[in-house]
Tab-separated table of C-alpha atoms in Angstrom:
chain	number	residue	atom	x	y	z
A	1	MET	CA	-25.411	16.971	-26.055
A	2	THR	CA	-21.916	17.699	-27.362
A	3	ALA	CA	-18.724	16.346	-25.836
A	4	GLN	CA	-17.968	19.809	-24.472
A	5	ASP	CA	-21.375	19.920	-22.802
A	6	VAL	CA	-20.744	16.550	-21.173
A	7	LEU	CA	-17.347	17.691	-19.921
A	8	ARG	CA	-18.802	20.925	-18.488
A	9	LYS	CA	-21.557	18.949	-16.770
A	10	VAL	CA	-19.101	16.510	-15.203
A	11	THR	CA	-16.818	19.348	-14.083
A	12	LYS	CA	-19.730	21.210	-12.510
A	13	GLN	CA	-20.939	18.145	-10.628
A	14	ALA	CA	-17.482	17.113	-9.413
A	15	VAL	CA	-17.154	19.213	-6.282
A	16	ARG	CA	-14.338	17.198	-4.668
A	17	PRO	CA	-10.838	16.776	-6.120
A	18	CYS	CA	-10.078	13.100	-5.486
A	19	ALA	CA	-11.541	9.763	-4.422
A	20	LEU	CA	-8.978	7.312	-2.979
A	21	LEU	CA	-10.120	3.704	-3.404
A	22	TRP	CA	-9.433	1.780	-0.203
A	23	ASP	CA	-10.556	-1.780	-0.970
A	24	GLU	CA	-7.772	-4.370	-1.276
A	25	SER	CA	-5.064	-1.711	-0.903
A	26	LEU	CA	-3.996	-2.559	2.666
A	27	VAL	CA	-0.491	-1.230	3.409
A	28	TRP	CA	-0.398	0.509	0.000
A	29	GLY	CA	-3.602	2.359	0.838
A	30	LEU	CA	-2.086	3.415	4.134
A	31	MET	CA	1.050	4.572	2.314
A	32	ALA	CA	-1.063	6.618	-0.109
A	33	GLN	CA	-3.187	8.103	2.687
A	34	ARG	CA	-0.097	9.224	4.579
A	35	ALA	CA	1.611	10.676	1.504
A	36	LEU	CA	-1.426	12.704	0.437
A	37	THR	CA	-1.967	13.986	3.969
A	38	ASP	CA	1.685	14.977	4.331
A	39	ALA	CA	1.649	16.670	0.920
A	40	GLY	CA	-1.434	18.679	1.902
A	41	LEU	CA	-3.534	17.229	-0.939
A	42	PRO	CA	-7.334	16.865	-0.598
A	43	PHE	CA	-8.948	13.450	-0.954
A	44	ASP	CA	-11.785	11.330	0.380
A	45	ILE	CA	-11.506	7.621	1.065
A	46	VAL	CA	-14.122	5.646	-0.876
A	47	THR	CA	-14.937	1.957	-1.038
A	48	ALA	CA	-15.922	-0.338	-3.885
A	49	ALA	CA	-19.477	-0.216	-2.529
A	50	ASP	CA	-19.414	3.610	-2.783
A	51	ILE	CA	-18.347	3.346	-6.422
A	52	ARG	CA	-21.102	0.856	-7.201
A	53	ARG	CA	-23.568	3.351	-5.692
A	54	GLY	CA	-22.394	6.046	-8.106
A	55	LYS	CA	-20.371	8.148	-5.668
A	56	LEU	CA	-17.663	8.926	-8.231
A	57	LYS	CA	-19.941	11.609	-9.681
A	58	ARG	CA	-18.876	13.820	-6.776
A	59	TYR	CA	-15.188	13.785	-7.793
A	60	ARG	CA	-12.838	14.979	-10.498
A	61	MET	CA	-10.393	12.090	-10.235
A	62	ILE	CA	-9.975	8.633	-8.755
A	63	PHE	CA	-6.678	7.435	-7.302
A	64	ILE	CA	-6.077	3.679	-7.138
A	65	PRO	CA	-3.065	2.845	-4.916
A	66	GLY	CA	-0.946	-0.296	-5.004
A	67	GLY	CA	-2.114	-3.807	-4.186
A	68	TRP	CA	-3.212	-6.843	-6.164
A	69	ALA	CA	-5.085	-5.560	-9.232
A	70	SER	CA	-7.097	-8.784	-9.518
A	71	ASP	CA	-8.369	-8.440	-5.941
A	72	LYS	CA	-9.367	-4.811	-6.549
A	73	LEU	CA	-11.248	-5.719	-9.709
A	74	GLU	CA	-13.071	-8.502	-7.894
A	75	ALA	CA	-14.030	-6.163	-5.032
A	76	LEU	CA	-15.433	-3.610	-7.490
A	77	GLY	CA	-17.540	-6.180	-9.314
A	78	LYS	CA	-18.921	-5.699	-12.795
A	79	GLU	CA	-20.970	-2.629	-11.826
A	80	GLY	CA	-18.099	-0.901	-10.064
A	81	ARG	CA	-15.720	-1.523	-12.958
A	82	GLU	CA	-18.231	-0.135	-15.442
A	83	ASN	CA	-18.837	2.919	-13.254
A	84	ILE	CA	-15.112	3.722	-13.290
A	85	ARG	CA	-14.978	3.360	-17.094
A	86	GLN	CA	-17.975	5.674	-17.525
A	87	PHE	CA	-16.519	8.146	-15.020
A	88	VAL	CA	-13.290	8.442	-17.022
A	89	GLU	CA	-15.016	8.328	-20.409
A	90	ASN	CA	-17.209	11.265	-19.372
A	91	GLY	CA	-14.262	13.435	-18.332
A	92	GLY	CA	-13.086	12.173	-14.952
A	93	SER	CA	-9.390	11.455	-14.382
A	94	TYR	CA	-7.735	8.189	-13.358
A	95	PHE	CA	-4.423	7.913	-11.494
A	96	GLY	CA	-3.044	4.482	-10.606
A	97	ILE	CA	0.168	3.475	-8.858
A	98	CYS	CA	1.627	-0.022	-9.277
A	99	GLY	CA	-1.368	-2.352	-8.754
A	100	GLY	CA	-3.629	0.597	-9.489
A	101	ALA	CA	-1.782	1.025	-12.776
A	102	GLY	CA	-2.157	-2.666	-13.549
A	103	MET	CA	-5.896	-2.391	-12.905
A	104	ALA	CA	-6.272	0.023	-15.836
A	105	THR	CA	-4.432	-2.079	-18.426
A	106	GLU	CA	-6.102	-4.089	-21.180
A	107	GLU	CA	-6.320	-7.099	-18.861
A	108	GLY	CA	-8.336	-4.983	-16.413
A	109	LEU	CA	-10.417	-1.880	-17.076
A	110	GLY	CA	-8.914	-1.328	-20.517
A	111	LEU	CA	-8.433	2.415	-20.076
A	112	LEU	CA	-5.156	2.463	-22.032
A	113	PRO	CA	-3.662	0.162	-24.690
A	114	VAL	CA	-1.108	-1.141	-22.220
A	115	VAL	CA	-0.421	-4.709	-21.072
A	116	ARG	CA	1.840	-6.208	-18.434
A	117	LYS	CA	4.872	-8.138	-19.643
A	118	PRO	CA	4.776	-11.903	-19.121
A	119	MET	CA	6.199	-12.872	-15.734
A	120	ALA	CA	9.074	-14.834	-17.306
A	121	GLU	CA	10.275	-11.637	-19.031
A	122	ARG	CA	10.161	-9.390	-15.957
A	123	VAL	CA	12.582	-8.463	-13.211
A	124	PRO	CA	9.851	-9.299	-10.703
A	125	SER	CA	11.452	-8.408	-7.386
A	126	PHE	CA	13.115	-4.991	-7.724
A	127	SER	CA	12.648	-2.594	-4.811
A	128	GLY	CA	14.098	0.726	-3.718
A	129	GLY	CA	15.476	3.867	-5.282
A	130	ILE	CA	15.724	4.287	-9.025
A	131	ARG	CA	16.554	7.161	-11.372
A	132	LEU	CA	14.260	7.912	-14.306
A	133	THR	CA	14.714	9.482	-17.708
A	134	CYS	CA	11.746	11.795	-18.066
A	135	GLU	CA	10.042	13.379	-21.038
A	136	GLU	CA	9.112	17.027	-20.728
A	137	HIS	CA	5.779	17.060	-18.908
A	138	ALA	CA	3.973	19.035	-16.206
A	139	ILE	CA	4.193	16.256	-13.607
A	140	TRP	CA	7.990	16.723	-13.438
A	141	ASN	CA	7.838	20.478	-12.754
A	142	GLY	CA	10.116	21.409	-9.850
A	143	ILE	CA	12.073	18.126	-9.896
A	144	ASP	CA	15.764	18.575	-10.692
A	145	THR	CA	17.090	15.028	-10.300
A	146	PRO	CA	14.380	12.431	-11.036
A	147	ASP	CA	15.179	9.923	-8.281
A	148	PHE	CA	12.146	8.012	-6.987
A	149	HIS	CA	11.161	4.617	-5.546
A	150	ALA	CA	9.660	1.463	-7.018
A	151	TRP	CA	8.381	-1.381	-4.860
A	152	TRP	CA	8.221	-4.772	-6.606
A	153	PRO	CA	6.595	-3.387	-9.777
A	154	SER	CA	5.323	-5.267	-12.781
A	155	GLN	CA	6.548	-4.131	-16.215
A	156	LEU	CA	4.441	-2.577	-18.949
A	157	GLN	CA	4.290	-2.881	-22.711
A	158	VAL	CA	2.776	0.098	-24.527
A	159	ALA	CA	1.221	0.101	-27.995
A	160	ALA	CA	3.131	2.663	-30.065
A	161	GLY	CA	1.305	5.934	-30.630
A	162	ASP	CA	-1.694	5.112	-28.430
A	163	ALA	CA	-0.214	6.187	-25.095
A	164	ASP	CA	2.599	8.504	-24.047
A	165	VAL	CA	5.545	7.220	-22.036
A	166	LEU	CA	6.342	10.041	-19.599
A	167	ALA	CA	9.340	8.322	-18.019
A	168	VAL	CA	11.491	5.215	-18.375
A	169	TYR	CA	13.799	3.528	-15.901
A	170	GLU	CA	17.430	4.613	-16.080
A	171	SER	CA	19.506	3.104	-13.248
A	172	PRO	CA	19.006	1.810	-9.687
A	173	LEU	CA	20.210	3.803	-6.690
A	174	ASN	CA	22.494	2.479	-3.978
A	175	ASP	CA	19.682	1.482	-1.597
A	176	ALA	CA	18.064	-0.833	-4.159
A	177	PHE	CA	17.498	-4.567	-3.815
A	178	THR	CA	16.491	-7.241	-6.290
A	179	SER	CA	14.710	-9.953	-4.347
A	180	ASP	CA	16.862	-10.112	-1.167
A	181	ILE	CA	20.094	-9.170	-2.969
A	182	ALA	CA	21.492	-5.700	-2.267
A	183	LEU	CA	22.715	-3.837	-5.347
A	184	GLU	CA	26.383	-3.874	-4.359
A	185	TYR	CA	26.284	-7.604	-3.588
A	186	GLY	CA	24.750	-8.453	-6.948
A	187	LYS	CA	27.422	-6.425	-8.702
A	188	ALA	CA	30.200	-8.110	-6.764
A	189	ILE	CA	29.027	-11.697	-7.294
A	190	GLY	CA	27.638	-11.162	-10.788
A	191	TRP	CA	23.970	-10.986	-11.689
A	192	SER	CA	24.123	-13.855	-14.184
A	193	GLU	CA	25.365	-16.225	-11.481
A	194	MET	CA	22.640	-15.052	-9.100
A	195	GLU	CA	19.968	-15.450	-11.783
A	196	HIS	CA	21.087	-19.026	-12.371
A	197	SER	CA	20.858	-19.735	-8.642
A	198	TYR	CA	17.464	-18.036	-8.100
A	199	GLY	CA	15.849	-19.132	-11.355
A	200	ILE	CA	14.401	-15.659	-12.064
A	201	LEU	CA	15.624	-12.457	-13.749
A	202	LEU	CA	17.447	-10.264	-11.249
A	203	ASP	CA	19.779	-7.827	-13.010
A	204	PRO	CA	18.216	-4.361	-12.578
A	205	ALA	CA	20.006	-3.244	-15.751
A	206	ARG	CA	17.258	-5.155	-17.579
A	207	LEU	CA	14.857	-2.397	-16.485
A	208	ARG	CA	16.738	0.350	-18.337
A	209	GLY	CA	14.513	1.970	-20.947
A	210	GLU	CA	11.362	0.174	-19.719
A	211	PRO	CA	8.215	2.337	-19.236
A	212	ALA	CA	7.816	3.616	-15.681
A	213	VAL	CA	5.055	6.232	-16.094
A	214	VAL	CA	2.486	6.200	-18.917
A	215	ALA	CA	-0.300	8.638	-19.784
A	216	GLY	CA	-3.161	8.821	-22.240
A	217	CYS	CA	-6.859	9.475	-22.643
A	218	TYR	CA	-9.971	7.343	-22.373
A	219	GLY	CA	-12.910	9.153	-23.871
A	220	LEU	CA	-12.848	12.637	-22.408
A	221	GLY	CA	-10.827	11.605	-19.376
A	222	LYS	CA	-7.113	11.705	-18.572
A	223	VAL	CA	-5.239	8.627	-17.352
A	224	ILE	CA	-1.825	8.416	-15.666
A	225	LEU	CA	-0.388	5.007	-14.767
A	226	SER	CA	2.772	4.843	-12.665
A	227	LEU	CA	4.947	1.952	-11.560
A	228	ILE	CA	6.814	4.515	-9.469
A	229	HIS	CA	5.569	4.951	-5.902
A	230	PHE	CA	5.299	8.717	-5.600
A	231	ASP	CA	3.702	7.942	-2.214
A	232	THR	CA	6.854	6.477	-0.641
A	233	PRO	CA	7.363	7.769	2.943
A	234	GLY	CA	9.737	10.729	3.110
A	235	ASP	CA	10.153	11.021	-0.683
A	236	ARG	CA	10.375	14.744	-1.453
A	237	ASN	CA	10.364	14.234	-5.227
A	238	GLY	CA	7.347	11.976	-4.891
A	239	ALA	CA	5.443	14.646	-2.974
A	240	ILE	CA	6.228	17.223	-5.680
A	241	ALA	CA	5.044	14.855	-8.398
A	242	LEU	CA	1.821	14.170	-6.472
A	243	ARG	CA	1.065	17.885	-6.190
A	244	ASN	CA	1.677	18.297	-9.928
A	245	ILE	CA	-0.614	15.357	-10.690
A	246	TRP	CA	-3.366	16.786	-8.464
A	247	HIS	CA	-3.109	20.069	-10.359
A	248	LEU	CA	-3.232	18.328	-13.724
A	249	LEU	CA	-5.944	15.743	-13.055
A	250	SER	CA	-8.229	17.423	-10.527
A	251	SER	CA	-7.685	21.142	-11.253
A	252	TYR	CA	-6.613	21.537	-7.635
A	253	VAL	CA	-3.958	24.218	-7.243
A	254	PRO	CA	-1.669	23.338	-4.314
A	255	SER	CA	-0.626	26.292	-2.188
A	256	HIS	CA	2.869	26.622	-0.779
A	257	HIS	CA	3.275	23.410	1.196
A	258	GLN	CA	3.485	23.511	4.953
A	259	GLU	CA	3.671	20.643	7.404
A	260	ASN	CA	0.175	19.359	8.091
A	261	SER	CA	-1.062	21.436	11.024
A	262	GLU	CA	-3.954	19.082	11.768
A	263	ARG	CA	-1.785	16.098	12.644
A	264	PRO	CA	-2.814	14.871	16.091
A	265	THR	CA	-0.556	15.455	19.043
A	266	SER	CA	1.390	12.498	20.401
A	267	GLU	CA	0.122	13.251	23.897
A	268	PRO	CA	-2.928	11.191	24.939
A	269	THR	CA	-5.986	13.230	25.868
A	270	THR	CA	-7.872	10.456	27.677
A	271	LYS	CA	-7.016	7.395	29.727
A	272	LEU	CA	-7.847	3.963	28.369
A	273	SER	CA	-10.186	1.658	30.218
A	274	PRO	CA	-8.427	-1.351	31.799
A	275	GLU	CA	-10.030	-3.745	29.280
A	276	LEU	CA	-9.020	-1.714	26.247
A	277	PHE	CA	-5.542	-1.094	27.647
A	278	GLN	CA	-4.969	-4.820	28.160
A	279	THR	CA	-6.182	-5.727	24.656
A	280	THR	CA	-4.078	-3.100	22.926
A	281	GLU	CA	-1.006	-4.097	24.927
A	282	GLU	CA	-1.422	-7.752	23.997
A	283	ILE	CA	-1.776	-6.931	20.312
A	284	ARG	CA	1.210	-4.604	20.383
A	285	GLU	CA	3.452	-7.058	22.219
A	286	THR	CA	2.442	-9.893	19.881
A	287	VAL	CA	3.122	-7.961	16.674
A	288	GLU	CA	6.308	-6.229	17.826
A	289	GLY	CA	7.605	-9.478	19.277
A	290	PHE	CA	6.962	-11.190	15.952
A	291	VAL	CA	8.813	-8.485	14.021
A	292	GLU	CA	11.785	-8.802	16.385
A	293	PHE	CA	11.635	-12.600	16.003
A	294	GLY	CA	12.223	-12.169	12.268
A	295	VAL	CA	15.030	-9.655	12.831
A	296	ARG	CA	16.835	-11.950	15.298
A	297	ASN	CA	16.622	-14.846	12.874
A	298	PHE	CA	17.993	-12.781	9.966
A	299	LEU	CA	14.741	-13.176	8.018
A	300	TRP	CA	14.086	-9.464	7.526
A	301	HIS	CA	14.973	-5.954	8.569
A	302	ARG	CA	12.998	-2.707	8.561
A	303	ARG	CA	13.218	-0.960	5.196
A	304	ASN	CA	11.092	2.088	6.061
A	305	PRO	CA	8.261	2.802	8.540
A	306	LEU	CA	5.812	0.670	6.525
A	307	LEU	CA	7.861	-2.028	4.804
A	308	LEU	CA	10.209	-4.841	5.725
A	309	GLN	CA	12.994	-6.209	3.545
A	310	TRP	CA	12.769	-9.984	3.729
A	311	ARG	CA	14.708	-12.996	2.531
A	312	ARG	CA	13.525	-14.716	-0.616
A	313	GLY	CA	10.928	-17.393	0.050
A	314	VAL	CA	9.444	-15.689	3.132
A	315	ARG	CA	5.954	-14.143	2.791
A	316	GLY	CA	7.331	-10.780	3.854
A	317	MET	CA	4.679	-8.642	2.169
A	318	GLU	CA	1.995	-10.119	4.384
A	319	TYR	CA	4.084	-9.600	7.498
A	320	SER	CA	4.874	-5.997	6.484
A	321	THR	CA	1.179	-5.350	5.977
A	322	LEU	CA	0.241	-6.772	9.364
A	323	MET	CA	2.968	-4.762	11.102
A	324	ALA	CA	2.044	-1.436	9.515
A	325	MET	CA	-1.731	-1.690	9.799
A	326	THR	CA	-1.866	-2.920	13.399
A	327	ARG	CA	0.575	-0.185	14.418
A	328	GLU	CA	-1.746	2.390	12.881
A	329	ILE	CA	-4.782	1.059	14.718
A	330	LEU	CA	-2.899	0.992	18.007
A	331	ALA	CA	-1.786	4.576	17.469
A	332	TYR	CA	-5.439	5.560	17.289
A	333	ALA	CA	-6.259	3.627	20.452
A	334	ALA	CA	-3.234	4.959	22.328
A	335	MET	CA	-3.649	8.611	21.386
A	336	PRO	CA	-7.350	9.414	21.072
A	337	HIS	CA	-8.116	13.009	20.198
A	338	HIS	CA	-11.616	13.071	21.566
A	339	ASP	CA	-13.745	11.481	24.277
A	340	ARG	CA	-15.198	8.556	22.314
A	341	GLU	CA	-18.349	8.129	24.397
A	342	ARG	CA	-19.121	11.858	24.270
A	343	VAL	CA	-18.665	12.055	20.498
A	344	SER	CA	-20.787	8.970	19.919
A	345	ASN	CA	-23.655	10.586	21.808
A	346	ARG	CA	-23.428	13.669	19.595
A	347	GLN	CA	-22.787	11.786	16.333
A	348	PRO	CA	-24.915	8.629	16.099
A	349	GLY	CA	-23.017	5.747	14.531
A	350	CYS	CA	-19.585	6.819	15.772
A	351	MET	CA	-17.686	3.896	17.301
A	352	THR	CA	-17.807	3.777	21.101
A	353	GLU	CA	-14.939	2.548	23.224
A	354	THR	CA	-16.904	-0.638	23.864
A	355	GLN	CA	-17.232	-1.258	20.138
A	356	LEU	CA	-13.533	-0.515	19.645
A	357	ARG	CA	-12.616	-2.921	22.426
A	358	ASP	CA	-14.780	-5.647	20.891
A	359	ALA	CA	-13.270	-5.102	17.425
A	360	LEU	CA	-9.752	-5.258	18.849
A	361	ALA	CA	-10.631	-8.381	20.836
A	362	ASP	CA	-11.748	-10.047	17.594
A	363	ILE	CA	-8.442	-9.086	15.951
A	364	LYS	CA	-6.496	-10.461	18.922
A	365	LYS	CA	-8.440	-13.716	18.727
A	366	LYS	CA	-7.337	-14.154	15.092
A	367	LEU	CA	-3.857	-12.677	15.543
A	368	ILE	CA	-2.338	-14.822	18.299
A	369	PRO	CA	-2.849	-18.258	16.660
A	370	PHE	CA	-1.748	-16.807	13.318
A	371	ILE	CA	1.520	-15.542	14.822
A	372	GLU	CA	2.179	-18.820	16.629
A	373	LYS	CA	1.773	-20.774	13.401
A	374	ALA	CA	3.768	-18.194	11.388
A	375	GLU	CA	6.732	-18.502	13.762
A	376	LYS	CA	6.718	-22.284	13.319
A	377	LEU	CA	6.687	-21.775	9.565
A	378	LEU	CA	9.539	-19.274	9.660
A	379	VAL	CA	11.756	-21.587	11.721
A	380	ARG	CA	11.255	-24.378	9.191
A	381	GLU	CA	11.833	-21.994	6.278
A	382	ARG	CA	15.068	-20.714	7.833
A	383	LEU	CA	16.380	-24.254	8.259
A	384	TYR	CA	15.365	-25.136	4.702
A	385	MET	CA	17.270	-22.116	3.349
A	386	GLN	CA	20.526	-23.472	4.752
A	387	SER	CA	20.607	-26.246	2.167
A	388	SER	CA	18.208	-25.219	-0.629
A	389	CYS	CA	16.848	-22.169	-2.443
A	390	LEU	CA	13.362	-21.474	-1.109
A	391	SER	CA	10.623	-20.304	-3.469
A	392	PRO	CA	7.718	-18.270	-2.012
A	393	LEU	CA	5.261	-20.805	-3.469
A	394	ASN	CA	7.026	-24.180	-3.703
A	395	SER	CA	9.059	-26.193	-1.250
A	396	GLY	CA	10.348	-29.755	-0.955
A	397	ASP	CA	9.282	-29.726	2.711
A	398	GLU	CA	5.707	-30.959	3.140
A	399	GLU	CA	5.287	-29.292	6.536
A	400	ILE	CA	6.287	-25.935	5.043
A	401	ASN	CA	3.769	-26.458	2.258
A	402	ARG	CA	1.026	-27.376	4.740
A	403	LEU	CA	1.613	-24.358	6.981
A	404	ARG	CA	1.816	-22.000	4.013
A	405	LYS	CA	-1.465	-23.278	2.611
A	406	GLU	CA	-3.228	-22.779	5.939
A	407	LEU	CA	-1.781	-19.323	6.514
A	408	PHE	CA	-1.779	-17.870	2.987
A	409	ALA	CA	-3.576	-20.316	0.655
A	410	SER	CA	-1.866	-21.353	-2.581
A	411	ALA	CA	-1.339	-18.120	-4.529
A	412	MET	CA	0.839	-15.021	-4.111
A	413	SER	CA	-2.227	-12.822	-3.566
A	414	HIS	CA	-3.465	-12.773	0.025
A	415	GLY	CA	-5.494	-15.759	1.199
A	416	GLY	CA	-5.897	-18.292	4.001
A	417	GLU	CA	-5.891	-17.329	7.673
A	418	PHE	CA	-3.982	-14.160	6.849
A	419	LYS	CA	-6.838	-12.930	4.670
A	420	CYS	CA	-9.329	-13.470	7.485
A	421	LEU	CA	-7.095	-11.588	9.939
A	422	ILE	CA	-6.134	-8.690	7.709
A	423	ASP	CA	-9.728	-8.140	6.588
A	424	ALA	CA	-10.700	-7.593	10.235
A	425	VAL	CA	-7.777	-5.189	10.673
A	426	ASP	CA	-8.661	-3.399	7.448
A	427	ARG	CA	-12.334	-2.941	8.371
A	428	LEU	CA	-11.470	-1.409	11.734
A	429	LEU	CA	-8.764	0.878	10.363
A	430	LEU	CA	-11.056	2.149	7.612
A	431	ARG	CA	-13.792	2.956	10.115
A	432	LEU	CA	-11.390	4.782	12.419
A	433	MET	CA	-9.924	6.790	9.542
A	434	LYS	CA	-13.340	7.790	8.221
A	435	GLU	CA	-14.614	8.803	11.663
A	436	THR	CA	-11.632	10.953	12.599
A	437	GLY	CA	-10.737	12.330	9.173
A	438	THR	CA	-7.109	11.596	9.948
A	439	ILE	CA	-4.928	8.937	11.490
A	440	GLN	CA	-2.091	8.946	13.968
A	441	HIS	CA	1.381	8.786	12.396
A	442	LEU	CA	4.116	6.826	14.117
A	443	PRO	CA	7.866	7.127	13.565
A	444	ALA	CA	9.886	4.094	12.595
A	445	GLY	CA	10.793	1.653	15.323
A	446	LYS	CA	8.999	0.752	18.515
A	447	PRO	CA	5.551	2.354	19.028
A	448	PRO	CA	5.134	4.728	21.971
A	449	ASP	CA	3.935	3.345	25.282
A	450	LEU	CA	0.213	3.295	25.743
A	451	PRO	CA	-1.353	5.582	28.334
A	452	ALA	CA	-1.951	3.869	31.637
A	453	ALA	CA	-5.293	2.253	32.236
A	454	GLU	CA	-7.828	4.004	34.397
A	455	SER	CA	-8.051	2.559	37.869
């Protein structure tokens, strides 16, 4: 069989445009799901277990969102990793953002001759808007000013001639931060002084000319790796780039974009049972109260509907993830768009309200002690910051170290009690999303009130 025959066979079998890998994506998976839905782009959520079972054969491309690349690779296992390589080698396409890009480097799947720069040579904590310098390429069609967003990206090194750099970083935009330092503050004080104080590279000018989007081929397949989050909420340029990428990698031709007409109404269609109402209220009050606790203590503020901006040393990514994912689950519970018991009778296996209540009760059981311990940790961290620079991993305070180890384990990737909690949240959210085919979207700020409980 010739290479052309293989490609035709793969194309014929691939009846769906895109598989979105959910495992170990957490808030980044939610961000991707929202962006694709809002952009009107077709996709199916798949798990690592689906990939191990060979489900990629049904698709033209796989999209790996952000998150810890090492955790994604571990979830896939040897069989899942090999199935992705074979999928791309036989003509499938691979698109990875941030952690999904890192997963395809030589340290991971090895789809492109690209490696991540050593940590000591990176600007590890940049976040926010950034302008690119772009090469002429189809993914930039329709974009006049290439302003996008990057969220704490790694940095890439590309072997000359073996991969194409489609864009490099040019300059940060006014909303950008490095670590917890706003752009204008760093300029005023001087980045060299701040780098000496923080002990890490901070000056965003160090990013200029560094690869931001890279493309190449692996076998018969196309690969695009991006450190730019085209899936950032409300990013018009990002949505255009995503539609161009879908056209290029999955042969899907986007029609003129209209606001998603299938988004559920914000009006509840059923009352909640008293038990479910009480559980959802307790979870909501606990999480929202915790977020406000951090705001009052000047530990973070809301950056966008899914992300916080936190002070250096605080495990803000975990808290952002918990905030965003619990809000999404509560939106589903507060605004159901069908009678759960009736649907479950018609569709065996669909989650009943009793099952939902039990799953939420399990989350509440893990959540409340986690939040209590996290608030104790944050108070100690805030006091420590008044006299010393606080690292996210190391502290001269033994009680801080003890609480951090219990809550998050000893590495920057998610562990400890947080991992146990967020896995329960993640399992429930994935099931709800798969059952409904969509998910409620909430605006920034306080969630809407829940419908009153049935008497």
